[in-house]
XYZ file of C-alpha atoms in Angstrom:
226
model
C -13.661 -10.350 11.896
C -11.701 -13.601 11.816
C -12.641 -16.696 13.811
C -10.773 -19.961 14.351
C -12.941 -23.041 14.918
C -11.079 -25.815 16.750
C -13.381 -28.818 16.395
C -12.653 -32.452 15.471
C -16.202 -33.418 14.464
C -16.322 -32.653 10.696
C -20.088 -32.251 10.379
C -20.350 -29.820 13.307
C -17.308 -27.884 12.160
C -18.749 -27.504 8.667
C -22.143 -26.485 10.046
C -20.608 -23.777 12.231
C -18.375 -22.573 9.404
C -21.228 -22.221 6.923
C -23.466 -20.482 9.449
C -20.818 -17.978 10.538
C -19.653 -17.256 6.998
C -23.233 -16.208 6.227
C -22.799 -13.643 8.999
C -19.726 -12.302 7.161
C -17.049 -13.688 9.471
C -13.777 -14.926 7.987
C -13.515 -18.534 9.181
C -10.462 -20.762 9.630
C -10.592 -24.283 11.057
C -8.364 -26.791 12.839
C -9.433 -30.368 13.590
C -6.796 -31.278 16.190
C -4.478 -29.890 18.868
C -1.349 -29.793 16.706
C -2.874 -27.834 13.809
C -4.684 -25.472 16.183
C -1.456 -24.754 18.077
C 0.331 -24.115 14.786
C -2.319 -21.681 13.543
C -2.491 -19.804 16.838
C 1.285 -19.451 16.833
C 1.384 -17.939 13.337
C -1.882 -16.052 12.858
C -4.120 -13.702 14.862
C -7.873 -14.125 15.353
C -10.662 -12.090 16.879
C -12.269 -15.151 18.460
C -11.458 -18.840 18.962
C -14.205 -21.449 19.298
C -12.424 -24.170 21.245
C -13.504 -27.769 21.782
C -12.078 -29.380 24.926
C -11.995 -32.991 23.714
C -9.520 -33.136 20.824
C -8.115 -36.399 19.401
C -4.513 -35.521 20.261
C -4.833 -33.290 23.296
C -6.962 -31.286 25.704
C -8.357 -27.973 24.504
C -7.761 -26.447 27.931
C -4.019 -27.016 27.456
C -4.337 -25.100 24.194
C -6.062 -22.285 26.078
C -3.162 -22.217 28.542
C -0.661 -21.944 25.692
C -2.685 -19.173 24.079
C -2.639 -17.112 27.266
C 1.084 -17.787 27.757
C 1.668 -16.276 24.302
C -0.150 -13.150 25.573
C -2.397 -13.051 22.533
C -5.634 -11.072 22.547
C -8.059 -13.589 21.072
C -11.424 -13.980 22.760
C -12.109 -17.642 23.533
C -15.420 -19.478 23.743
C -15.136 -23.074 24.933
C -17.516 -25.398 23.087
C -17.693 -28.882 24.514
C -19.912 -31.887 25.162
C -18.374 -32.002 28.640
C -20.806 -29.859 30.602
C -19.371 -30.363 34.080
C -19.035 -27.497 36.530
C -15.331 -28.260 37.002
C -14.632 -27.854 33.271
C -16.513 -24.554 33.157
C -14.724 -23.163 36.202
C -11.286 -24.301 35.005
C -11.856 -22.923 31.515
C -12.962 -19.535 32.812
C -10.106 -19.470 35.342
C -7.657 -20.099 32.489
C -8.980 -17.042 30.650
C -11.865 -18.220 28.485
C -14.525 -15.574 27.867
C -17.519 -17.918 27.685
C -18.562 -21.589 27.746
C -21.187 -23.183 25.516
C -22.248 -26.813 26.003
C -23.125 -29.127 23.111
C -25.655 -29.488 21.661
C -26.428 -25.830 21.022
C -28.440 -23.729 18.589
C -26.463 -21.812 15.973
C -28.408 -18.676 16.889
C -27.106 -18.927 20.450
C -23.553 -19.451 19.192
C -23.859 -16.321 17.061
C -25.223 -14.313 19.985
C -22.403 -15.498 22.273
C -19.770 -14.528 19.698
C -21.254 -11.050 19.232
C -21.444 -10.527 22.988
C -17.830 -11.602 23.559
C -16.510 -9.461 20.698
C -18.522 -6.465 21.880
C -17.103 -6.766 25.410
C -13.586 -7.338 24.140
C -13.382 -4.715 21.412
C -15.682 -1.862 22.376
C -16.306 -2.204 26.122
C -19.827 -3.514 25.620
C -20.975 -0.575 23.500
C -22.987 -1.288 20.348
C -21.062 1.380 18.431
C -17.414 2.081 17.641
C -16.508 5.717 17.037
C -13.426 7.546 15.824
C -13.526 11.118 14.577
C -16.927 11.594 12.945
C -17.166 7.917 11.904
C -19.534 5.621 13.767
C -19.793 1.875 13.077
C -22.430 -0.552 14.335
C -20.856 -4.018 13.862
C -24.034 -5.979 14.633
C -25.763 -4.342 11.662
C -22.715 -3.810 9.387
C -23.563 -0.118 9.157
C -21.306 2.939 8.956
C -22.169 6.595 9.492
C -20.048 9.624 8.662
C -21.279 12.775 10.388
C -24.563 10.939 11.102
C -25.108 10.081 7.427
C -25.254 6.420 6.430
C -22.317 5.455 4.197
C -22.688 2.660 1.649
C -19.613 0.417 1.499
C -18.762 -2.821 -0.272
C -18.240 -5.851 1.963
C -14.433 -5.786 1.911
C -14.371 -1.999 2.230
C -16.467 -2.366 5.371
C -14.280 -5.178 6.732
C -11.143 -3.085 6.198
C -12.703 -0.042 7.870
C -13.853 -2.109 10.861
C -10.347 -3.542 11.276
C -8.914 -0.019 11.437
C -11.707 1.274 13.702
C -10.640 -1.254 16.321
C -7.029 -0.037 15.959
C -6.996 3.774 15.472
C -3.546 5.392 15.374
C -1.903 1.967 15.122
C 0.518 1.113 12.334
C -0.985 -1.864 10.481
C 1.161 -4.203 8.409
C -0.446 -4.914 5.026
C 0.073 -8.679 5.445
C -1.720 -8.633 8.816
C -4.579 -6.649 7.300
C -4.861 -9.082 4.382
C -4.965 -12.126 6.673
C -7.616 -10.537 8.890
C -9.940 -9.618 6.006
C -9.298 -12.402 3.464
C -8.072 -15.327 5.612
C -4.820 -17.058 6.550
C -3.960 -18.474 3.104
C -3.635 -14.948 1.735
C -0.026 -14.972 2.985
C 0.792 -17.112 -0.050
C -0.115 -14.505 -2.676
C 2.558 -12.812 -4.790
C 1.370 -9.224 -4.282
C -1.232 -7.155 -2.477
C -2.674 -5.164 -5.358
C -6.184 -6.208 -4.313
C -5.691 -4.471 -0.955
C -4.461 -1.281 -2.585
C -7.563 -1.177 -4.795
C -9.981 -1.713 -1.888
C -8.280 0.880 0.316
C -8.182 3.395 -2.534
C -11.958 3.048 -2.966
C -12.549 3.244 0.790
C -10.412 6.361 1.186
C -12.295 8.104 -1.633
C -15.684 7.275 -0.115
C -14.604 8.544 3.311
C -13.218 11.762 1.854
C -16.295 12.396 -0.304
C -18.500 11.884 2.760
C -16.578 14.542 4.706
C -14.833 12.197 7.113
C -12.469 13.687 9.685
C -10.532 10.417 9.539
C -7.953 9.318 6.981
C -6.249 5.992 6.264
C -2.670 7.011 5.548
C -0.166 4.870 3.665
C 3.128 4.265 5.460
C 5.691 3.524 2.775
C 7.229 0.073 2.943
C 5.016 -1.143 5.785
C 1.279 -0.614 5.584
C -1.329 1.858 6.831
C -2.481 3.913 9.799
C -5.903 5.405 10.547
C -5.545 8.951 11.890
C -7.574 12.103 12.411
C -7.241 14.681 9.638
C -5.598 17.966 10.469
């Protein structure tokens, strides 16, 4: 799961980044309006943590632009401005939640999990497809009710596909989601092929009714077998 932190205070941004990376999120950051707008225009994220007071613009204007682009990112406004008007305007513009500074990192984590759960799996704690069941909060995967041991990147790849069954996934999009935005600068994607090969073998050996199929020249699709 990939998160963009839009925050101009370096110490707070670093603190949030370190805390969320420990929870296995892929974190990208932007310290001002211009860089945040650029990243949101080029890359996709699962969640955006958005400060209102930016040195070169208002975060709510960025939220407006994001919604105009019809992108699917969940948005949590994080701001020292704790007025009712800001909360109402932010939520009216399409934000999913509002968290006032100062806040505890545990509360931030809980808010992110709640927003992602509502956005991606209709509030359910589990995601299912075929005989695969994933519990994102615990990073656990079951195949036919048996716990499946996966490496971290194998799990991240599987979770990405579980949110998008039967969708054709470009390999560059998959790489950015699992490894971060700068991965678009690499010369080849051999590391993805290796991880997916291992994941496919583990799913097959476990008796999964789901397969990640290669689509020549484009990427992959998760489908039911048979």
